[in-house]
PDB file of C-alpha atoms in Angstrom:
ATOM      1  CA  MET A  23     -66.020  -2.106  17.937  1.00 97.00           C
ATOM      2  CA  ARG A  24     -66.686  -5.378  16.185  1.00 98.00           C
ATOM      3  CA  LEU A  25     -66.518  -5.962  12.437  1.00 98.00           C
ATOM      4  CA  GLY A  26     -69.012  -8.043  10.484  1.00 98.00           C
ATOM      5  CA  ILE A  27     -70.263  -8.675   6.976  1.00 98.00           C
ATOM      6  CA  VAL A  28     -73.607  -8.862   5.228  1.00 98.00           C
ATOM      7  CA  GLY A  29     -73.501 -10.525   1.835  1.00 96.00           C
ATOM      8  CA  MET A  30     -71.453 -13.678   2.355  1.00 98.00           C
ATOM      9  CA  LEU A  31     -74.379 -15.858   3.428  1.00 98.00           C
ATOM     10  CA  PRO A  32     -77.285 -16.860   1.158  1.00 97.00           C
ATOM     11  CA  GLY A  33     -80.821 -15.882   2.104  1.00 96.00           C
ATOM     12  CA  ASP A  34     -82.120 -19.352   2.937  1.00 98.00           C
ATOM     13  CA  LEU A  35     -80.544 -20.392   6.232  1.00 98.00           C
ATOM     14  CA  ARG A  36     -81.190 -24.034   5.383  1.00 98.00           C
ATOM     15  CA  SER A  37     -78.495 -23.796   2.702  1.00 98.00           C
ATOM     16  CA  PHE A  38     -75.689 -22.623   5.019  1.00 98.00           C
ATOM     17  CA  THR A  39     -72.553 -24.774   5.004  1.00 97.00           C
ATOM     18  CA  ASP A  40     -69.325 -24.881   6.982  1.00 98.00           C
ATOM     19  CA  GLY A  41     -67.639 -23.388   3.923  1.00 98.00           C
ATOM     20  CA  HIS A  42     -69.664 -20.183   4.181  1.00 98.00           C
ATOM     21  CA  PHE A  43     -68.488 -19.605   7.734  1.00 98.00           C
ATOM     22  CA  GLU A  44     -64.912 -20.614   7.031  1.00 98.00           C
ATOM     23  CA  ARG A  45     -64.678 -17.926   4.348  1.00 97.00           C
ATOM     24  CA  ILE A  46     -66.119 -15.357   6.745  1.00 98.00           C
ATOM     25  CA  ARG A  47     -63.537 -16.277   9.390  1.00 97.00           C
ATOM     26  CA  GLU A  48     -60.704 -16.195   6.850  1.00 96.00           C
ATOM     27  CA  LEU A  49     -61.404 -12.492   6.290  1.00 97.00           C
ATOM     28  CA  GLY A  50     -61.295 -11.813  10.020  1.00 96.00           C
ATOM     29  CA  PHE A  51     -64.985 -11.078  10.548  1.00 98.00           C
ATOM     30  CA  THR A  52     -66.497 -12.090  13.887  1.00 98.00           C
ATOM     31  CA  GLY A  53     -70.083 -11.395  12.881  1.00 98.00           C
ATOM     32  CA  ALA A  54     -72.346 -11.803   9.876  1.00 98.00           C
ATOM     33  CA  GLY A  55     -75.870 -11.067   8.756  1.00 98.00           C
ATOM     34  CA  PHE A  56     -78.313 -12.245   6.128  1.00 98.00           C
ATOM     35  CA  HIS A  57     -81.757 -11.486   4.689  1.00 98.00           C
ATOM     36  CA  LEU A  58     -84.309 -14.289   4.792  1.00 98.00           C
ATOM     37  CA  PRO A  59     -86.838 -14.012   1.936  1.00 96.00           C
ATOM     38  CA  GLY A  60     -90.278 -13.297   3.351  1.00 94.00           C
ATOM     39  CA  GLU A  61     -91.893 -16.117   1.398  1.00 94.00           C
ATOM     40  CA  LEU A  62     -89.812 -18.611   3.412  1.00 97.00           C
ATOM     41  CA  LEU A  63     -90.891 -17.407   6.855  1.00 96.00           C
ATOM     42  CA  ASN A  64     -93.432 -20.166   7.436  1.00 95.00           C
ATOM     43  CA  ASP A  65     -91.095 -22.853   6.084  1.00 97.00           C
ATOM     44  CA  ILE A  66     -88.409 -22.441   8.761  1.00 98.00           C
ATOM     45  CA  SER A  67     -88.816 -25.102  11.441  1.00 97.00           C
ATOM     46  CA  ASP A  68     -87.434 -25.080  14.967  1.00 96.00           C
ATOM     47  CA  GLU A  69     -84.922 -27.701  13.803  1.00 97.00           C
ATOM     48  CA  ASP A  70     -83.819 -25.444  10.917  1.00 98.00           C
ATOM     49  CA  ALA A  71     -83.285 -22.537  13.299  1.00 98.00           C
ATOM     50  CA  ALA A  72     -81.400 -24.713  15.788  1.00 98.00           C
ATOM     51  CA  GLY A  73     -79.133 -26.014  13.043  1.00 98.00           C
ATOM     52  CA  CYS A  74     -78.378 -22.502  11.859  1.00 98.00           C
ATOM     53  CA  ARG A  75     -77.630 -21.357  15.390  1.00 98.00           C
ATOM     54  CA  ARG A  76     -75.208 -24.267  15.862  1.00 98.00           C
ATOM     55  CA  LEU A  77     -73.307 -23.342  12.707  1.00 98.00           C
ATOM     56  CA  PHE A  78     -72.784 -19.796  13.952  1.00 98.00           C
ATOM     57  CA  ALA A  79     -71.676 -21.075  17.369  1.00 98.00           C
ATOM     58  CA  ASP A  80     -69.403 -23.802  16.000  1.00 98.00           C
ATOM     59  CA  HIS A  81     -67.504 -21.246  13.907  1.00 98.00           C
ATOM     60  CA  GLN A  82     -67.521 -18.559  16.614  1.00 97.00           C
ATOM     61  CA  ILE A  83     -69.419 -16.128  14.415  1.00 98.00           C
ATOM     62  CA  ASP A  84     -72.094 -13.867  15.876  1.00 98.00           C
ATOM     63  CA  LEU A  85     -75.382 -13.446  14.053  1.00 98.00           C
ATOM     64  CA  ALA A  86     -75.008  -9.693  14.224  1.00 98.00           C
ATOM     65  CA  GLN A  87     -78.047  -8.861  12.091  1.00 98.00           C
ATOM     66  CA  PHE A  88     -80.999 -10.912  10.901  1.00 98.00           C
ATOM     67  CA  ALA A  89     -83.427  -9.412   8.391  1.00 98.00           C
ATOM     68  CA  ILE A  90     -86.429 -10.467   6.362  1.00 97.00           C
ATOM     69  CA  THR A  91     -87.636  -9.156   3.033  1.00 95.00           C
ATOM     70  CA  TYR A  92     -91.234  -8.139   2.430  1.00 95.00           C
ATOM     71  CA  GLY A  93     -93.104  -5.936  -0.002  1.00 93.00           C
ATOM     72  CA  GLU A  94     -95.751  -4.490   2.301  1.00 96.00           C
ATOM     73  CA  CYS A  95     -95.552  -0.893   3.443  1.00 97.00           C
ATOM     74  CA  LEU A  96     -95.883  -0.409   7.203  1.00 98.00           C
ATOM     75  CA  PHE A  97     -97.904   2.766   6.635  1.00 98.00           C
ATOM     76  CA  ASP A  98    -100.079   1.601   3.763  1.00 97.00           C
ATOM     77  CA  PRO A  99    -103.542   3.238   3.900  1.00 97.00           C
ATOM     78  CA  ASP A 100    -105.152  -0.212   3.575  1.00 97.00           C
ATOM     79  CA  PRO A 101    -105.484  -1.752   7.068  1.00 97.00           C
ATOM     80  CA  GLU A 102    -105.371  -5.269   5.612  1.00 97.00           C
ATOM     81  CA  VAL A 103    -101.961  -4.575   4.073  1.00 97.00           C
ATOM     82  CA  ARG A 104    -100.687  -3.203   7.372  1.00 97.00           C
ATOM     83  CA  SER A 105    -102.078  -6.201   9.232  1.00 97.00           C
ATOM     84  CA  CYS A 106    -100.265  -8.538   6.844  1.00 96.00           C
ATOM     85  CA  ALA A 107     -97.051  -6.578   7.340  1.00 96.00           C
ATOM     86  CA  VAL A 108     -97.352  -6.785  11.132  1.00 97.00           C
ATOM     87  CA  SER A 109     -97.944 -10.534  10.960  1.00 96.00           C
ATOM     88  CA  ARG A 110     -94.924 -11.008   8.708  1.00 96.00           C
ATOM     89  CA  VAL A 111     -92.647  -8.869  10.880  1.00 97.00           C
ATOM     90  CA  VAL A 112     -93.744 -10.622  14.072  1.00 97.00           C
ATOM     91  CA  THR A 113     -93.143 -14.032  12.496  1.00 97.00           C
ATOM     92  CA  GLY A 114     -89.658 -12.871  11.532  1.00 98.00           C
ATOM     93  CA  ALA A 115     -89.044 -11.669  15.086  1.00 98.00           C
ATOM     94  CA  LYS A 116     -89.870 -15.138  16.408  1.00 97.00           C
ATOM     95  CA  ILE A 117     -87.249 -16.620  14.079  1.00 98.00           C
ATOM     96  CA  ALA A 118     -84.764 -13.930  15.144  1.00 98.00           C
ATOM     97  CA  ALA A 119     -85.322 -14.955  18.767  1.00 97.00           C
ATOM     98  CA  ARG A 120     -84.774 -18.649  17.979  1.00 97.00           C
ATOM     99  CA  LEU A 121     -81.571 -17.758  16.127  1.00 98.00           C
ATOM    100  CA  GLY A 122     -80.252 -15.568  18.935  1.00 97.00           C
ATOM    101  CA  ALA A 123     -79.793 -12.641  16.560  1.00 97.00           C
ATOM    102  CA  GLY A 124     -78.028  -9.559  17.865  1.00 96.00           C
ATOM    103  CA  CYS A 125     -80.574  -7.400  16.084  1.00 97.00           C
ATOM    104  CA  TYR A 126     -83.551  -7.837  13.788  1.00 98.00           C
ATOM    105  CA  LEU A 127     -83.674  -5.454  10.824  1.00 98.00           C
ATOM    106  CA  ILE A 128     -86.965  -4.202   9.380  1.00 98.00           C
ATOM    107  CA  ARG A 129     -87.835  -1.499   6.849  1.00 97.00           C
ATOM    108  CA  PRO A 130     -90.713   1.012   6.737  1.00 98.00           C
ATOM    109  CA  GLY A 131     -91.571   0.495   3.066  1.00 97.00           C
ATOM    110  CA  SER A 132     -92.943   3.055   0.629  1.00 97.00           C
ATOM    111  CA  ARG A 133     -96.232   4.143  -0.886  1.00 97.00           C
ATOM    112  CA  ASN A 134     -94.466   3.700  -4.219  1.00 96.00           C
ATOM    113  CA  PRO A 135     -95.337   0.231  -5.581  1.00 94.00           C
ATOM    114  CA  ALA A 136     -91.910   0.060  -7.256  1.00 94.00           C
ATOM    115  CA  GLY A 137     -90.271  -0.923  -3.970  1.00 92.00           C
ATOM    116  CA  ALA A 138     -89.404  -0.171  -0.373  1.00 93.00           C
ATOM    117  CA  TRP A 139     -86.585   2.249  -1.195  1.00 95.00           C
ATOM    118  CA  THR A 140     -88.330   4.340  -3.838  1.00 95.00           C
ATOM    119  CA  PRO A 141     -89.699   7.870  -3.377  1.00 95.00           C
ATOM    120  CA  HIS A 142     -93.316   8.951  -3.192  1.00 96.00           C
ATOM    121  CA  ARG A 143     -94.786  12.269  -2.119  1.00 95.00           C
ATOM    122  CA  GLU A 144     -97.193  10.517   0.258  1.00 95.00           C
ATOM    123  CA  ASN A 145     -94.285   9.022   2.184  1.00 96.00           C
ATOM    124  CA  HIS A 146     -93.918  12.351   3.950  1.00 94.00           C
ATOM    125  CA  THR A 147     -97.426  13.287   5.076  1.00 96.00           C
ATOM    126  CA  PRO A 148     -98.537  13.532   8.717  1.00 96.00           C
ATOM    127  CA  GLU A 149    -101.096  10.820   8.013  1.00 97.00           C
ATOM    128  CA  ALA A 150     -98.395   8.417   6.804  1.00 97.00           C
ATOM    129  CA  TYR A 151     -96.270   9.115   9.872  1.00 96.00           C
ATOM    130  CA  ALA A 152     -99.225   8.473  12.185  1.00 97.00           C
ATOM    131  CA  LEU A 153     -99.888   5.119  10.515  1.00 98.00           C
ATOM    132  CA  LEU A 154     -96.235   4.080  10.780  1.00 98.00           C
ATOM    133  CA  ASN A 155     -96.222   5.026  14.442  1.00 97.00           C
ATOM    134  CA  ARG A 156     -99.353   2.951  15.041  1.00 97.00           C
ATOM    135  CA  THR A 157     -97.930  -0.052  13.177  1.00 97.00           C
ATOM    136  CA  LEU A 158     -94.641   0.003  15.064  1.00 97.00           C
ATOM    137  CA  ARG A 159     -96.466   0.217  18.382  1.00 96.00           C
ATOM    138  CA  GLN A 160     -98.389  -2.929  17.412  1.00 95.00           C
ATOM    139  CA  ILE A 161     -95.155  -4.676  16.460  1.00 96.00           C
ATOM    140  CA  ALA A 162     -93.411  -3.584  19.653  1.00 94.00           C
ATOM    141  CA  ARG A 163     -96.272  -4.857  21.836  1.00 91.00           C
ATOM    142  CA  ARG A 164     -96.226  -8.263  20.170  1.00 89.00           C
ATOM    143  CA  THR A 165     -92.452  -8.713  20.158  1.00 89.00           C
ATOM    144  CA  ALA A 166     -91.615  -7.314  23.601  1.00 85.00           C
ATOM    145  CA  ALA A 167     -91.641 -10.762  25.222  1.00 87.00           C
ATOM    146  CA  LEU A 168     -89.206 -12.123  22.619  1.00 93.00           C
ATOM    147  CA  ASN A 169     -86.322  -9.959  23.880  1.00 90.00           C
ATOM    148  CA  VAL A 170     -85.338  -9.147  20.300  1.00 93.00           C
ATOM    149  CA  VAL A 171     -83.793  -5.767  19.487  1.00 95.00           C
ATOM    150  CA  THR A 172     -85.638  -4.610  16.372  1.00 97.00           C
ATOM    151  CA  VAL A 173     -83.813  -1.968  14.337  1.00 97.00           C
ATOM    152  CA  MET A 174     -85.487   0.178  11.699  1.00 97.00           C
ATOM    153  CA  GLU A 175     -83.586   1.128   8.570  1.00 97.00           C
ATOM    154  CA  SER A 176     -84.018   4.606   7.097  1.00 97.00           C
ATOM    155  CA  HIS A 177     -83.185   6.553   3.943  1.00 96.00           C
ATOM    156  CA  VAL A 178     -83.630  10.031   2.473  1.00 95.00           C
ATOM    157  CA  VAL A 179     -86.290   8.736   0.041  1.00 94.00           C
ATOM    158  CA  SER A 180     -88.225   7.023   2.822  1.00 96.00           C
ATOM    159  CA  ILE A 181     -90.691   8.229   5.413  1.00 97.00           C
ATOM    160  CA  LEU A 182     -87.685   8.316   7.786  1.00 97.00           C
ATOM    161  CA  ASN A 183     -85.880  10.814   5.607  1.00 96.00           C
ATOM    162  CA  THR A 184     -83.979  12.770   8.257  1.00 97.00           C
ATOM    163  CA  PRO A 185     -82.204  11.935  11.512  1.00 98.00           C
ATOM    164  CA  GLN A 186     -84.775  14.112  13.289  1.00 98.00           C
ATOM    165  CA  ALA A 187     -87.669  12.072  11.865  1.00 97.00           C
ATOM    166  CA  CYS A 188     -85.943   8.858  12.950  1.00 98.00           C
ATOM    167  CA  ARG A 189     -85.429  10.070  16.502  1.00 98.00           C
ATOM    168  CA  ARG A 190     -88.951  11.398  16.787  1.00 97.00           C
ATOM    169  CA  LEU A 191     -90.390   8.038  15.741  1.00 97.00           C
ATOM    170  CA  ILE A 192     -88.314   5.926  18.128  1.00 97.00           C
ATOM    171  CA  GLU A 193     -89.036   8.235  21.035  1.00 97.00           C
ATOM    172  CA  SER A 194     -92.738   8.179  20.196  1.00 96.00           C
ATOM    173  CA  VAL A 195     -92.946   4.368  19.963  1.00 96.00           C
ATOM    174  CA  ASN A 196     -91.205   4.325  23.358  1.00 95.00           C
ATOM    175  CA  SER A 197     -90.057   0.708  23.398  1.00 95.00           C
ATOM    176  CA  ALA A 198     -86.653  -0.317  24.746  1.00 93.00           C
ATOM    177  CA  ASN A 199     -86.396  -2.968  22.029  1.00 93.00           C
ATOM    178  CA  MET A 200     -87.212  -0.680  19.065  1.00 96.00           C
ATOM    179  CA  ARG A 201     -84.109   1.059  17.726  1.00 97.00           C
ATOM    180  CA  LEU A 202     -82.451   2.244  14.504  1.00 98.00           C
ATOM    181  CA  VAL A 203     -79.658   1.227  12.151  1.00 98.00           C
ATOM    182  CA  MET A 204     -76.803   3.708  11.958  1.00 98.00           C
ATOM    183  CA  ASP A 205     -76.728   3.827   8.164  1.00 97.00           C
ATOM    184  CA  TYR A 206     -75.138   7.261   7.937  1.00 98.00           C
ATOM    185  CA  VAL A 207     -74.722   7.124   4.141  1.00 98.00           C
ATOM    186  CA  ASN A 208     -78.515   6.985   3.783  1.00 97.00           C
ATOM    187  CA  HIS A 209     -78.813  10.444   5.345  1.00 97.00           C
ATOM    188  CA  PHE A 210     -76.708  12.416   2.873  1.00 97.00           C
ATOM    189  CA  GLU A 211     -79.061  14.411   0.662  1.00 95.00           C
ATOM    190  CA  SER A 212     -76.832  16.736  -1.357  1.00 94.00           C
ATOM    191  CA  ILE A 213     -73.379  17.304  -2.808  1.00 94.00           C
ATOM    192  CA  ASP A 214     -72.898  20.088  -0.274  1.00 96.00           C
ATOM    193  CA  GLN A 215     -73.476  17.661   2.592  1.00 97.00           C
ATOM    194  CA  VAL A 216     -70.974  15.198   1.105  1.00 96.00           C
ATOM    195  CA  TYR A 217     -68.318  17.868   0.743  1.00 96.00           C
ATOM    196  CA  SER A 218     -69.097  19.100   4.280  1.00 96.00           C
ATOM    197  CA  ASP A 219     -69.222  15.582   5.635  1.00 97.00           C
ATOM    198  CA  THR A 220     -67.706  16.366   9.033  1.00 97.00           C
ATOM    199  CA  ASP A 221     -70.645  18.603   9.895  1.00 98.00           C
ATOM    200  CA  ARG A 222     -73.156  16.126   8.480  1.00 98.00           C
ATOM    201  CA  LEU A 223     -71.684  13.093  10.236  1.00 98.00           C
ATOM    202  CA  ASN A 224     -71.575  14.911  13.545  1.00 98.00           C
ATOM    203  CA  HIS A 225     -75.210  15.955  13.116  1.00 98.00           C
ATOM    204  CA  ILE A 226     -76.342  12.416  12.253  1.00 98.00           C
ATOM    205  CA  PHE A 227     -74.562  10.833  15.201  1.00 98.00           C
ATOM    206  CA  GLU A 228     -75.574  13.556  17.644  1.00 98.00           C
ATOM    207  CA  THR A 229     -79.211  13.088  16.667  1.00 98.00           C
ATOM    208  CA  ILE A 230     -79.573   9.304  16.478  1.00 98.00           C
ATOM    209  CA  GLY A 231     -76.224   7.784  17.457  1.00 98.00           C
ATOM    210  CA  ALA A 232     -77.358   6.660  20.892  1.00 98.00           C
ATOM    211  CA  LEU A 233     -80.444   5.014  19.360  1.00 98.00           C
ATOM    212  CA  ALA A 234     -78.566   3.017  16.711  1.00 98.00           C
ATOM    213  CA  PRO A 235     -76.669   0.022  18.142  1.00 98.00           C
ATOM    214  CA  VAL A 236     -75.546  -1.411  14.783  1.00 98.00           C
ATOM    215  CA  CYS A 237     -73.737   0.421  11.981  1.00 98.00           C
ATOM    216  CA  HIS A 238     -73.625  -0.139   8.207  1.00 98.00           C
ATOM    217  CA  VAL A 239     -70.189   0.801   6.902  1.00 98.00           C
ATOM    218  CA  LYS A 240     -70.233   2.345   3.440  1.00 97.00           C
ATOM    219  CA  ASP A 241     -68.727   5.285   1.585  1.00 98.00           C
ATOM    220  CA  ILE A 242     -70.151   7.782  -0.913  1.00 97.00           C
ATOM    221  CA  ALA A 243     -69.004   8.694  -4.406  1.00 96.00           C
ATOM    222  CA  VAL A 244     -70.456  11.642  -6.328  1.00 94.00           C
ATOM    223  CA  GLY A 245     -71.499  10.433  -9.771  1.00 90.00           C
ATOM    224  CA  ASN A 246     -70.318  12.175 -12.948  1.00 89.00           C
ATOM    225  CA  ARG A 247     -73.781  12.806 -14.374  1.00 84.00           C
ATOM    226  CA  LEU A 248     -75.898  15.869 -15.081  1.00 82.00           C
ATOM    227  CA  VAL A 249     -78.233  15.451 -12.126  1.00 83.00           C
ATOM    228  CA  VAL A 250     -77.141  14.654  -8.578  1.00 85.00           C
ATOM    229  CA  HIS A 251     -76.139  11.025  -8.083  1.00 89.00           C
ATOM    230  CA  LEU A 252     -74.752  10.019  -4.704  1.00 92.00           C
ATOM    231  CA  GLU A 253     -73.603   6.450  -5.055  1.00 94.00           C
ATOM    232  CA  GLU A 254     -72.371   3.917  -2.535  1.00 95.00           C
ATOM    233  CA  ALA A 255     -68.669   3.166  -2.741  1.00 96.00           C
ATOM    234  CA  VAL A 256     -66.224   0.695  -1.235  1.00 97.00           C
ATOM    235  CA  PRO A 257     -65.189   2.032   2.192  1.00 97.00           C
ATOM    236  CA  GLY A 258     -62.107   4.161   1.755  1.00 96.00           C
ATOM    237  CA  HIS A 259     -62.751   4.775  -1.953  1.00 96.00           C
ATOM    238  CA  GLY A 260     -65.267   7.591  -1.584  1.00 96.00           C
ATOM    239  CA  GLU A 261     -65.552  11.083  -0.195  1.00 97.00           C
ATOM    240  CA  LEU A 262     -66.464  10.480   3.449  1.00 97.00           C
ATOM    241  CA  ASN A 263     -64.328  10.787   6.558  1.00 97.00           C
ATOM    242  CA  LEU A 264     -64.815   7.191   7.694  1.00 98.00           C
ATOM    243  CA  ALA A 265     -62.350   7.603  10.544  1.00 98.00           C
ATOM    244  CA  LEU A 266     -64.758  10.132  12.029  1.00 98.00           C
ATOM    245  CA  ALA A 267     -67.814   7.939  11.390  1.00 98.00           C
ATOM    246  CA  LEU A 268     -66.235   4.838  12.937  1.00 98.00           C
ATOM    247  CA  GLY A 269     -64.959   6.846  15.892  1.00 98.00           C
ATOM    248  CA  LEU A 270     -68.399   8.324  16.542  1.00 98.00           C
ATOM    249  CA  PHE A 271     -70.004   4.888  16.425  1.00 98.00           C
ATOM    250  CA  HIS A 272     -67.369   3.286  18.660  1.00 98.00           C
ATOM    251  CA  ALA A 273     -67.704   6.075  21.236  1.00 97.00           C
ATOM    252  CA  ARG A 274     -71.403   5.247  21.665  1.00 98.00           C
ATOM    253  CA  HIS A 275     -71.359   1.480  21.097  1.00 98.00           C
ATOM    254  CA  PRO A 276     -67.867   0.081  21.803  1.00 97.00           C
ATOM    255  CA  ASP A 277     -69.195  -3.496  21.638  1.00 97.00           C
ATOM    256  CA  GLY A 278     -71.453  -2.805  18.652  1.00 98.00           C
ATOM    257  CA  TYR A 279     -71.122  -4.305  15.201  1.00 98.00           C
ATOM    258  CA  ALA A 280     -70.046  -2.302  12.176  1.00 98.00           C
ATOM    259  CA  LEU A 281     -71.269  -4.283   9.175  1.00 98.00           C
ATOM    260  CA  ILE A 282     -69.849  -4.004   5.666  1.00 98.00           C
ATOM    261  CA  GLU A 283     -72.618  -4.503   3.098  1.00 97.00           C
ATOM    262  CA  HIS A 284     -73.737  -4.131  -0.543  1.00 95.00           C
ATOM    263  CA  LEU A 285     -70.483  -5.373  -2.058  1.00 95.00           C
ATOM    264  CA  GLY A 286     -69.605  -8.175  -4.442  1.00 94.00           C
ATOM    265  CA  PRO A 287     -67.334 -11.047  -3.365  1.00 94.00           C
ATOM    266  CA  ASP A 288     -64.333  -9.506  -5.117  1.00 95.00           C
ATOM    267  CA  GLN A 289     -64.740  -6.214  -3.247  1.00 97.00           C
ATOM    268  CA  ILE A 290     -65.224  -7.533   0.280  1.00 98.00           C
ATOM    269  CA  PRO A 291     -61.536  -8.310   1.075  1.00 97.00           C
ATOM    270  CA  LEU A 292     -60.547  -4.783   0.016  1.00 98.00           C
ATOM    271  CA  ALA A 293     -63.334  -3.246   2.059  1.00 98.00           C
ATOM    272  CA  ALA A 294     -62.373  -5.242   5.141  1.00 98.00           C
ATOM    273  CA  ALA A 295     -58.723  -4.249   4.807  1.00 98.00           C
ATOM    274  CA  ASN A 296     -59.632  -0.594   4.313  1.00 98.00           C
ATOM    275  CA  VAL A 297     -61.946  -0.493   7.327  1.00 98.00           C
ATOM    276  CA  ARG A 298     -59.275  -2.074   9.509  1.00 98.00           C
ATOM    277  CA  ALA A 299     -56.632   0.388   8.310  1.00 97.00           C
ATOM    278  CA  ILE A 300     -58.937   3.382   8.778  1.00 98.00           C
ATOM    279  CA  SER A 301     -59.952   2.178  12.239  1.00 97.00           C
ATOM    280  CA  LYS A 302     -56.326   1.743  13.275  1.00 96.00           C
ATOM    281  CA  ARG A 303     -55.482   5.299  12.185  1.00 94.00           C
ATOM    282  CA  ALA A 304     -58.510   6.577  14.100  1.00 94.00           C
ATOM    283  CA  GLY A 305     -57.576   4.697  17.246  1.00 96.00           C
ATOM    284  CA  VAL A 306     -60.718   2.538  17.067  1.00 97.00           C
ATOM    285  CA  PRO A 307     -60.039  -1.033  18.195  1.00 97.00           C
ATOM    286  CA  ILE A 308     -61.608  -3.928  16.311  1.00 96.00           C
ATOM    287  CA  TYR A 309     -61.985  -7.211  18.130  1.00 87.00           C
TER     288      TYR A 309
END
């Protein structure tokens, strides 16, 4: 297994410096990822992409995950919105190809105008699923020649709310370059699942593990509030059996990247040290 980080590079690749990559190397990461703001897609020239690629190569860092941000929902009922989303995603895929990204992360979006990772009852209708399927088929047809592995992120509040829904979608789109992110934390729905995490982790990996070539490493803490709050935690400081999760990922993707994400600069060194210690105890090599 390989270990990388998302969160140590700014969004605009034109602002990368040697210092960014030196700090990444100092913490022992061999891969990194970043999110390019969608409004910058048409501003990135071939020269910008080539310069970015050289920086990664010069510092022996893999671009493990490239992502773009966008507000459109891939299953919006308005065909013009979907068309705009497809155009934006395809443009991002072209940049991912020029950068030599290991994978290209996209998100399904939500019918909730508050944001991509917010709930809405219409996220879970058969009609919404059919539209998402149609949109991803369009994307897959247009990006197939780019040889970019596109990975879809999922979450319990999203249209891809269960591992079964994720697998069904990928099998239906039926494209070798359309896969998933193994973001196991995003598929814990209840306190019971957290406290029975061995069963839940095994179920998640058995269902979609083979279809998810990149992993997001996080932990879960149960919040001390009156309603259920499952909150992300620094790896090793939550409730989950991360040794099991890392072992299950490594067994399926021994050369795949496990990416630490969603942490502040002061938390990243601790997270990296914890993941390395947990991996060593689990017999999972990191290289």
